CSV table of C-alpha atoms in Angstrom, one decimal:
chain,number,residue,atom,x,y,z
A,8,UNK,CA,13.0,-2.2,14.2
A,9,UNK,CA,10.1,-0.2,12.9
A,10,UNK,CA,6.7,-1.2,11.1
A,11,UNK,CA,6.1,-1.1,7.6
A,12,UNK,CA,3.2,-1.9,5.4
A,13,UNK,CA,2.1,-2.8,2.2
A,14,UNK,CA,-1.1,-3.4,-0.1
A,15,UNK,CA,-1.7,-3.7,-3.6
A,16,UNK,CA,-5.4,-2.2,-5.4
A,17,UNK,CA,-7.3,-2.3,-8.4
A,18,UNK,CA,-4.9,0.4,-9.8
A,19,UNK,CA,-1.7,0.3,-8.0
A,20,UNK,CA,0.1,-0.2,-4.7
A,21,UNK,CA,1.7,1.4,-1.7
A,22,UNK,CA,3.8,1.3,0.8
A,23,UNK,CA,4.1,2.6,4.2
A,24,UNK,CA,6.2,3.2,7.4
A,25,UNK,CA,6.3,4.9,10.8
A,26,UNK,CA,8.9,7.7,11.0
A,27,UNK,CA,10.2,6.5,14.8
A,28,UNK,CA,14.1,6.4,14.7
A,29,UNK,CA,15.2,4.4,18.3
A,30,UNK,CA,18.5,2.7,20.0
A,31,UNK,CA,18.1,-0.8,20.0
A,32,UNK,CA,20.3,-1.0,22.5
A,33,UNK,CA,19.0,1.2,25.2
A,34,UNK,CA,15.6,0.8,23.7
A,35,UNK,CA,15.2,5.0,23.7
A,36,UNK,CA,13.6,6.8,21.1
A,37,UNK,CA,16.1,8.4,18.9
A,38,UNK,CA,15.0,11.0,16.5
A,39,UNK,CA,12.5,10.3,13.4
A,40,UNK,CA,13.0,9.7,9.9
A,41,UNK,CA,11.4,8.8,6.2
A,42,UNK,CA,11.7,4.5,5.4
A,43,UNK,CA,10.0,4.5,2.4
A,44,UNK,CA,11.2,6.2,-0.9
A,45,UNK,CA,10.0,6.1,-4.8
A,46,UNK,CA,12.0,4.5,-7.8
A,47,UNK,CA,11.0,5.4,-11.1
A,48,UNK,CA,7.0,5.6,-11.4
A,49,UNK,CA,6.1,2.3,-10.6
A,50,UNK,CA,7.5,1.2,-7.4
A,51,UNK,CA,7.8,2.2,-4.1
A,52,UNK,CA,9.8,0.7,-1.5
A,53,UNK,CA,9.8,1.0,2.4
A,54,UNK,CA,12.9,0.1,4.7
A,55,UNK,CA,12.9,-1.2,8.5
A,56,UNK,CA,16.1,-2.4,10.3
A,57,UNK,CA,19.1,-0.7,10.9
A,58,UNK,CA,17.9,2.7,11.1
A,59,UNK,CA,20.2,5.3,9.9
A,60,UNK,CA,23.3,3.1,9.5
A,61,UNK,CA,21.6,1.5,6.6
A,62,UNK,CA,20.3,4.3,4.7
A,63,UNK,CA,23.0,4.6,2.0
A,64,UNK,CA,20.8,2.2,0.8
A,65,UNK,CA,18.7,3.9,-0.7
A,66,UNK,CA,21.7,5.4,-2.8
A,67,UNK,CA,22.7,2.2,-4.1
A,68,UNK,CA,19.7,0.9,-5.3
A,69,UNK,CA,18.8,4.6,-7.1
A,70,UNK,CA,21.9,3.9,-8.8
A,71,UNK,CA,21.6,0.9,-10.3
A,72,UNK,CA,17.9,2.3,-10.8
A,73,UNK,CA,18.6,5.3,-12.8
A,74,UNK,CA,18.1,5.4,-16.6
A,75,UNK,CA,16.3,2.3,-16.4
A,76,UNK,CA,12.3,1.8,-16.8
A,77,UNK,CA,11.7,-1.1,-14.4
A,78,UNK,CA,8.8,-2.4,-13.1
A,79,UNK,CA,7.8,-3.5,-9.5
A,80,UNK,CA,9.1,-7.0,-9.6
A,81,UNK,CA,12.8,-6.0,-10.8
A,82,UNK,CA,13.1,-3.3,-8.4
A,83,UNK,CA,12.9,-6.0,-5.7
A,84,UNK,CA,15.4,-7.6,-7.8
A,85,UNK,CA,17.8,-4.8,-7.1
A,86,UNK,CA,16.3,-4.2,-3.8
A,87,UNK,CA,17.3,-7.6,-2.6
A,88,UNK,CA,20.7,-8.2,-4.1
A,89,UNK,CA,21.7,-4.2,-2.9
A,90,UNK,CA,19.7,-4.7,0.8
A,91,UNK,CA,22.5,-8.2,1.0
A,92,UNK,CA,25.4,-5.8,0.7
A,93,UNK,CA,24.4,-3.5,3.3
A,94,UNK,CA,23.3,-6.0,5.8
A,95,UNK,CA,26.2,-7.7,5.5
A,96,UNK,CA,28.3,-3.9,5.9
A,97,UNK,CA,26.1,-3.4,8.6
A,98,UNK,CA,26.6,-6.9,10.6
A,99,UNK,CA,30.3,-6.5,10.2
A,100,UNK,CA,30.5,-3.0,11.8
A,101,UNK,CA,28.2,-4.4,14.7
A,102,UNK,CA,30.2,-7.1,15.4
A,103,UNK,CA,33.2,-5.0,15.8
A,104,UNK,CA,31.2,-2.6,18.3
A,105,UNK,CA,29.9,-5.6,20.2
A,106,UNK,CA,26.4,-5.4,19.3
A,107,UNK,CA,23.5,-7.9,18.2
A,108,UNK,CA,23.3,-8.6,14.4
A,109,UNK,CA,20.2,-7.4,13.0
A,110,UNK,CA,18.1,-7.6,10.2
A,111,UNK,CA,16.9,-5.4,6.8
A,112,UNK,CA,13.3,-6.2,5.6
A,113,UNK,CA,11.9,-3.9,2.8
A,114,UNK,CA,8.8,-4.2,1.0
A,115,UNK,CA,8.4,-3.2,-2.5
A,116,UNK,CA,5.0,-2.0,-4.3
A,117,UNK,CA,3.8,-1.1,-7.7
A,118,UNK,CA,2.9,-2.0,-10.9
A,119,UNK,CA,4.4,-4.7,-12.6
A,120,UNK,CA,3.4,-5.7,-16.3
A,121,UNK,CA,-0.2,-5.1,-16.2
A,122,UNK,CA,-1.1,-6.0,-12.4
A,123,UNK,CA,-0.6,-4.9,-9.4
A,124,UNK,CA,2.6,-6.5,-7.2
A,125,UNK,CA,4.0,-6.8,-3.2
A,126,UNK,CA,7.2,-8.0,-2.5
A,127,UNK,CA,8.6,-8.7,0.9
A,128,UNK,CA,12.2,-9.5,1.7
A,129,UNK,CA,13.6,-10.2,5.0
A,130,UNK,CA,17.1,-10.3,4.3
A,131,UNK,CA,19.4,-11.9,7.3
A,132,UNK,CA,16.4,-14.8,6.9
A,133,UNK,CA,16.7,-15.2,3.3
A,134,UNK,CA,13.1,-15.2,3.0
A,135,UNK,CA,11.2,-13.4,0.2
A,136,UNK,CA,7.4,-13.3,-0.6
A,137,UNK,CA,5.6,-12.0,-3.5
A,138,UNK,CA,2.3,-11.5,-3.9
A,139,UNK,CA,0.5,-10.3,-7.2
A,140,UNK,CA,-3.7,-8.7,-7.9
A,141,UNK,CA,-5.3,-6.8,-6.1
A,142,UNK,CA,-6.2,-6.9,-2.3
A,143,UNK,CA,-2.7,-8.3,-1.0
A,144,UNK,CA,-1.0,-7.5,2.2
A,145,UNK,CA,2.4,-7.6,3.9
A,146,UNK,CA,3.6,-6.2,7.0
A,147,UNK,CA,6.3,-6.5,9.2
A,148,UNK,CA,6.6,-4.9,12.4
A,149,UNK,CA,7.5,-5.1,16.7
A,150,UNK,CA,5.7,-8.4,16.8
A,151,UNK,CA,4.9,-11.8,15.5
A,152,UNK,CA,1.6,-10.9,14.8
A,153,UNK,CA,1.7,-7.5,12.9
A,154,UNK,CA,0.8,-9.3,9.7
A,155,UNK,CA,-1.7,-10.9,10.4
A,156,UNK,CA,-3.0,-8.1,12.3
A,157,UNK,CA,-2.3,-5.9,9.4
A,158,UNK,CA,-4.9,-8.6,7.6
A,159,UNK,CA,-7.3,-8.5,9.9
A,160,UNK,CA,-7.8,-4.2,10.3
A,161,UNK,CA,-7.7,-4.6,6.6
A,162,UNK,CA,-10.6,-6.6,6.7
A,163,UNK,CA,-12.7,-4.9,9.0
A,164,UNK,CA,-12.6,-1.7,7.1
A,165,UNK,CA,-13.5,-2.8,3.8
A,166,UNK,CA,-16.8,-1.0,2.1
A,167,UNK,CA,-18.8,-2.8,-0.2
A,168,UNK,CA,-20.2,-0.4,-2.8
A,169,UNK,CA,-21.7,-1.1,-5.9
A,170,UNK,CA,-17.9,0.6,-7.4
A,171,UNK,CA,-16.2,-2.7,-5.7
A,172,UNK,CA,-15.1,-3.4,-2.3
A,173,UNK,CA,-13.3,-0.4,-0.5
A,174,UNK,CA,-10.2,0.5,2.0
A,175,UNK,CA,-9.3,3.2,3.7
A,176,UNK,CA,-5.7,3.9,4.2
A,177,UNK,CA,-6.5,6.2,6.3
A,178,UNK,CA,-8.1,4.2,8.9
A,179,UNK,CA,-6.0,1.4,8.2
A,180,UNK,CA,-2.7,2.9,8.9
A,181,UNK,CA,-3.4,4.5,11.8
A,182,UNK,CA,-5.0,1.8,13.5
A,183,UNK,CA,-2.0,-0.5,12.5
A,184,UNK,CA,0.4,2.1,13.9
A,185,UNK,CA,-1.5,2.4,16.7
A,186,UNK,CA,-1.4,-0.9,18.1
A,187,UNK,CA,2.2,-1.2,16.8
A,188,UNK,CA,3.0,1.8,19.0
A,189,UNK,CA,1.2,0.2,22.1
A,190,UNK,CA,3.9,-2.2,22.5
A,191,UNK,CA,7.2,-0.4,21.6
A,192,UNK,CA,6.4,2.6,21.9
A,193,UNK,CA,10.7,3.6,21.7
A,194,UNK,CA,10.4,2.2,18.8
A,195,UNK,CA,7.5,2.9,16.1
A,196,UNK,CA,4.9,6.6,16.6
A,197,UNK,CA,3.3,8.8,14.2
A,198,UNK,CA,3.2,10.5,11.9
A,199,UNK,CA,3.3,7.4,9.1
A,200,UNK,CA,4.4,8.1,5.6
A,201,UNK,CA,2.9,6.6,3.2
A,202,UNK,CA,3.2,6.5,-0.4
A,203,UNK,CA,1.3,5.4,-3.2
A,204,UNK,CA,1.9,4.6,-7.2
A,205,UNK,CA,-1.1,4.6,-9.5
A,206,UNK,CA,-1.2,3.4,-13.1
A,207,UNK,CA,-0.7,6.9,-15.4
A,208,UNK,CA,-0.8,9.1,-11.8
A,209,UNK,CA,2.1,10.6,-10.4
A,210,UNK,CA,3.1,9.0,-7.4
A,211,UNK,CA,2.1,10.7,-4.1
A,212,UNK,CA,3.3,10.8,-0.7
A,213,UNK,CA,1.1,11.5,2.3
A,214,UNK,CA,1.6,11.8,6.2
A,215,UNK,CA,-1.0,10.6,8.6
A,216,UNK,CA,-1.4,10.9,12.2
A,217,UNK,CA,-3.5,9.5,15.1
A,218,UNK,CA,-5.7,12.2,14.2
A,219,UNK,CA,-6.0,12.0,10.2
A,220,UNK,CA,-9.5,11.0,9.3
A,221,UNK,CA,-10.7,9.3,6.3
A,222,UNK,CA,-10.6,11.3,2.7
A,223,UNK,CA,-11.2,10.5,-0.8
A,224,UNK,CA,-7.5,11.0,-1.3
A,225,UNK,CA,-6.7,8.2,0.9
A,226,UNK,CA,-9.5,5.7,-0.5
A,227,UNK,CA,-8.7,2.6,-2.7
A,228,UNK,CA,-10.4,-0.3,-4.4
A,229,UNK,CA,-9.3,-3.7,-3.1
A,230,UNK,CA,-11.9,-5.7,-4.9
């Protein structure tokens, strides 16, 4: 498991992730790695569960992707009908190596239409969430309360400014990643990548660590 996060703004949405690989088994940290990946220019997508096992992934859903201008909401589409596949490729390979079955949970950001979307999918539960405006959050993570955690540092960063009401993504993330890493640390530690998609902006991809401070680059309007 790892901990990945997601928020929508005024003018887009991102996603983000630790880079910690670990064993689930012997609970010992086991490399590190990038979980969250652009498709097209308006969605991004972050991946926890499975670690490496899982990644081709990424390859399937950038195929059924490519050529095609999708939005947000039918990435997830994809996301959730290729992340079935591979949890169920996954759970069979476990099974014959006598280990737990786990889970795949993405979460999927962007534009879709005009507004800003979240999506989460936890895929062994069949549960799916999505979420659309400005000022939305999802998280999943190490414990039971990461999301509402994730809510609540949210909160308690916001700015109100006569431009709207303020985040830092900065602060947030590595306050989120932070307490996250507190409890496992085997499994989740810095840096975070996250990444963002912007209505008419490239999309952009940042690192942060326990020590990145608050920059204008890293600023978004919730409200």
């Amino acid at each position: 498991m790892t901990v990945i996060f997601g928020l929508t703004f005024i003018t887009g949405g991102l996603v983000g992730a630790d880079t910690r690989r670990h064993n689930s088994l012997t609970r010992s940290a086991a490399g590190s790695g990038c979980k969250v990946r652009s498709f097209g220019n308006r969605a991004v997508v972050a991946k926890a569960g499975y670690g490496p096992s899982a990644d081709h992934v990424w390859e399937r859903i950038a195929e059924k992707v490519r050529g095609r201008d999708l939005d947000a909401s039918e990435v997830a589409d994809i996301v959730e009908e290729e992340g079935r596949a591979v949890l169920k490729e996954c759970r069979a390979k476990g099974l014959a190596e006598g280990t737990a079955p786990g889970d795949l949970q993405f979460l999927i950001s962007g534009i879709s239409g005009d507004e800003p979307t979240i999506h989460g999918i936890q895929i062994g539960d069949m549960q799916r969430e999505d979420a659309a405006g400005p000022g939305k959050v999802i998280a999943f993570g190490m414990r039971d309360e990461t999301q509402a955690r994730a809510v609540d540092l949210l909160e308690c960063g916001l700015q109100k400014t006569s431009d709207g009401v303020l985040a830092s993504v900065w602060n947030w993330t590595r306050d989120l990643v932070e307490e996250e890493r507190k409890g496992a640390p085997y499994a989740v530690d810095f840096p975070a990548d996250v990444i963002f998609v912007r209505v008419g902006q490239t999309i952009e991809q940042f690192a942060v660590t326990s020590e990145t401070m608050s920059n204008p680059r890293g600023i978004v309007r919730v409200i």
